[in-house]
Amino acid sequence: MNRVIYEKYCEAMRDLSLALTELLGISLGLERSHFRMFFEDGSSIMRLNSYPICEQGGVALGTGPHCDPTALTILHQDQVGGLEVFANNLWHSVPPSPNALVVNIGDLLMAQCNGEYKSCVHRAVVNQHKKRRSLAFFLCPRKDKVVRPPEKLISDDESRKYPDFSWSELLEFTQKHYRADAATLQNFTKWVVSSRPWGL
């Protein structure tokens, strides 16, 4: 991919992701800028995924079931398809569309909104006849930013579900101690709480 085009695409995805954080904030009854200000000075990630042809397409996975540890994922698929999401105890295919992007909530944002939004369990399956490619943008905060839900989302009826943590702690956990999967945030929470005598 041409570097200039790649950089422009990254910039466009960053702008889009920050706009989405504004809508998420409004939907939770928060100030429009609440999440945007948290992520504006962050270091996000862009990744090009390439899945080769696999004759065992029905039984092989390109990427196993997992939730993204980041805040938001914006995915552009090619026309081959292969993305599946898990909902209501079933895997559902997400058909590619040239005029649409796929947006997933990740574990970091799930913790930041105290579970009001859920991270999306998904996987990538390979194709028996065609290569598959996708372009993923991951919204991340600055590594030293402390992730905690706003007080407005905490009450006597809705207690804290996750401890304070930094993005660097979650990133280290997924890279050194535990591969990202559908239970990453749950296991990360146990790991953090066990290392802090004061708990949440």
Coordinates of C-alpha atoms in Angstrom, one line a residue:
M1 CA 0.0 0.0 0.0
N2 CA 1.3 3.5 -0.9
R3 CA 2.6 5.1 2.3
V4 CA 0.7 8.4 1.8
I5 CA -2.6 6.6 1.2
Y6 CA -1.9 4.5 4.3
E7 CA -1.2 7.6 6.5
K8 CA -4.4 9.3 5.2
Y9 CA -6.4 6.2 6.0
C10 CA -5.0 6.1 9.5
E11 CA -5.8 9.7 10.0
A12 CA -9.4 9.2 8.7
M13 CA -9.9 6.2 11.0
R14 CA -8.6 8.1 14.0
D15 CA -11.0 11.0 13.3
L16 CA -13.9 8.5 12.9
S17 CA -13.1 6.6 16.1
L18 CA -12.9 9.8 18.1
A19 CA -16.3 10.9 16.7
L20 CA -17.7 7.5 17.7
T21 CA -16.4 8.0 21.2
E22 CA -18.5 11.2 21.4
L23 CA -21.7 9.3 20.4
L24 CA -20.9 6.6 23.0
G25 CA -20.5 9.2 25.7
I26 CA -23.8 10.9 24.8
S27 CA -25.5 7.5 24.8
L28 CA -24.3 6.9 28.4
G29 CA -25.5 10.3 29.6
L30 CA -21.9 11.7 29.8
E31 CA -20.4 14.9 28.4
R32 CA -19.9 14.6 24.7
S33 CA -16.2 15.0 25.0
H34 CA -15.7 12.6 28.0
F35 CA -14.2 9.7 26.0
R36 CA -12.8 11.8 23.2
M37 CA -10.5 13.7 25.6
F38 CA -9.2 10.4 27.0
F39 CA -8.2 9.1 23.6
E40 CA -7.2 12.2 21.7
D41 CA -3.5 12.0 22.6
G42 CA -3.3 8.2 22.3
S43 CA -1.2 5.9 20.2
S44 CA -3.5 3.8 18.1
I45 CA -2.6 0.7 16.1
M46 CA -3.2 -0.1 12.4
R47 CA -2.8 -3.7 11.2
L48 CA -3.1 -5.3 7.8
N49 CA -4.3 -8.9 8.2
S50 CA -3.7 -11.5 5.5
Y51 CA -5.1 -15.0 5.5
P52 CA -3.8 -17.5 2.9
I53 CA -5.9 -20.1 1.1
C54 CA -6.5 -23.1 3.3
E55 CA -7.8 -26.4 2.0
Q56 CA -9.2 -27.2 5.4
G57 CA -11.2 -24.0 5.5
G58 CA -14.1 -25.6 7.3
V59 CA -12.0 -26.6 10.3
A60 CA -9.1 -24.2 10.4
L61 CA -9.2 -20.7 11.9
G62 CA -7.3 -17.6 10.8
T63 CA -7.8 -16.1 14.2
G64 CA -9.4 -17.9 17.1
P65 CA -12.3 -16.6 19.3
H66 CA -11.3 -13.4 21.2
C67 CA -12.2 -9.9 22.3
D68 CA -9.9 -7.1 21.3
P69 CA -8.2 -5.7 24.3
T70 CA -8.3 -2.2 22.8
A71 CA -11.1 0.4 23.0
L72 CA -12.6 0.3 19.5
T73 CA -11.8 -1.6 16.4
I74 CA -12.7 -0.3 12.9
L75 CA -12.4 -3.1 10.4
H76 CA -12.4 -2.8 6.6
Q77 CA -13.0 -6.2 5.0
D78 CA -12.3 -7.3 1.4
Q79 CA -15.0 -9.1 -0.5
V80 CA -13.9 -12.7 0.5
G81 CA -15.5 -12.5 4.0
G82 CA -14.6 -14.7 7.0
L83 CA -15.4 -12.5 10.0
E84 CA -17.8 -14.1 12.5
V85 CA -19.3 -12.8 15.7
F86 CA -20.6 -14.8 18.7
A87 CA -24.1 -13.9 19.9
N88 CA -26.9 -15.9 21.5
N89 CA -24.6 -18.9 21.7
L90 CA -24.2 -19.0 17.9
W91 CA -21.5 -17.9 15.4
H92 CA -22.9 -15.4 12.9
S93 CA -21.1 -14.4 9.6
V94 CA -20.6 -10.7 9.0
P95 CA -21.0 -10.3 5.2
P96 CA -18.5 -7.8 3.7
S97 CA -19.9 -4.7 2.1
P98 CA -17.8 -2.2 0.0
N99 CA -19.7 0.7 1.6
A100 CA -19.5 -0.3 5.2
L101 CA -17.0 -0.6 8.0
V102 CA -17.3 -3.0 11.0
V103 CA -17.0 -1.5 14.4
N104 CA -16.3 -3.6 17.5
I105 CA -16.2 -2.6 21.2
G106 CA -13.1 -3.8 22.9
D107 CA -12.2 -4.8 26.5
L108 CA -10.7 -1.4 27.4
L109 CA -13.9 0.5 26.6
M110 CA -16.0 -2.2 28.3
A111 CA -14.1 -1.5 31.5
Q112 CA -14.2 2.2 31.0
C113 CA -18.0 2.2 30.8
N114 CA -18.3 -0.3 33.7
G115 CA -19.8 -3.0 31.4
E116 CA -22.6 -0.9 30.0
Y117 CA -21.2 -1.8 26.5
K118 CA -19.9 -5.3 26.0
S119 CA -16.7 -6.3 24.1
C120 CA -17.4 -8.3 21.0
V121 CA -16.4 -12.0 20.8
H122 CA -15.3 -12.7 17.2
R123 CA -13.1 -14.8 15.1
A124 CA -11.7 -15.0 11.5
V125 CA -12.2 -18.1 9.4
V126 CA -10.1 -18.9 6.3
N127 CA -11.3 -19.6 2.8
Q128 CA -10.6 -22.7 0.8
H129 CA -10.4 -20.9 -2.5
K130 CA -9.3 -17.3 -2.0
K131 CA -6.9 -15.2 0.1
R132 CA -8.6 -12.9 2.5
R133 CA -7.3 -9.5 3.7
S134 CA -8.6 -7.0 6.1
L135 CA -7.4 -3.7 7.5
A136 CA -8.0 -3.1 11.2
F137 CA -7.7 0.2 13.2
F138 CA -7.5 -0.1 17.0
L139 CA -8.2 2.9 19.1
C140 CA -5.9 3.0 22.1
P141 CA -5.2 5.6 24.8
R142 CA -1.8 6.8 25.9
K143 CA -0.1 4.0 27.7
D144 CA 0.0 5.8 31.1
K145 CA -3.6 6.8 31.1
V146 CA -5.6 5.3 34.0
V147 CA -8.8 3.5 32.8
R148 CA -11.7 4.0 35.2
P149 CA -15.4 4.5 34.7
P150 CA -16.9 7.9 35.4
E151 CA -18.7 8.3 38.7
K152 CA -22.0 8.8 36.9
L153 CA -21.9 5.1 35.9
I154 CA -21.3 4.0 39.5
S155 CA -24.1 3.7 42.1
D156 CA -25.4 1.6 45.0
D157 CA -27.2 -0.5 42.4
E158 CA -24.3 -0.6 40.0
S159 CA -20.9 -1.1 41.7
R160 CA -17.5 -1.1 40.2
K161 CA -16.9 -4.2 38.0
Y162 CA -13.3 -3.6 37.1
P163 CA -10.2 -2.1 38.9
D164 CA -8.3 1.0 37.8
F165 CA -5.6 0.1 35.3
S166 CA -3.4 1.6 32.6
W167 CA -3.4 0.6 29.0
S168 CA 0.2 -0.5 29.4
E169 CA -0.8 -3.0 32.1
L170 CA -3.5 -4.6 30.0
L171 CA -1.2 -4.6 26.9
E172 CA 1.5 -6.3 29.0
F173 CA -0.9 -8.9 30.3
T174 CA -2.1 -9.9 26.8
Q175 CA 1.5 -10.0 25.5
K176 CA 3.3 -11.7 28.3
H177 CA 0.8 -13.6 30.6
Y178 CA -2.4 -14.4 28.7
R179 CA -3.3 -14.6 25.0
A180 CA -6.3 -12.4 24.2
D181 CA -9.5 -14.4 24.1
A182 CA -13.1 -14.2 25.1
A183 CA -12.2 -14.1 28.8
T184 CA -9.2 -11.7 28.8
L185 CA -10.8 -8.9 30.7
Q186 CA -12.2 -11.2 33.4
N187 CA -8.8 -12.9 33.9
F188 CA -7.0 -9.6 33.7
T189 CA -9.3 -8.3 36.5
K190 CA -8.4 -11.3 38.7
W191 CA -4.7 -10.8 38.0
V192 CA -4.8 -7.1 38.9
V193 CA -7.0 -7.6 42.0
S194 CA -4.7 -10.4 43.3
S195 CA -1.7 -8.1 43.0
R196 CA -3.4 -5.2 44.9
P197 CA -4.3 -5.9 48.6
W198 CA -7.0 -3.2 48.4
G199 CA -8.8 -4.9 45.5
L200 CA -10.9 -2.8 43.2

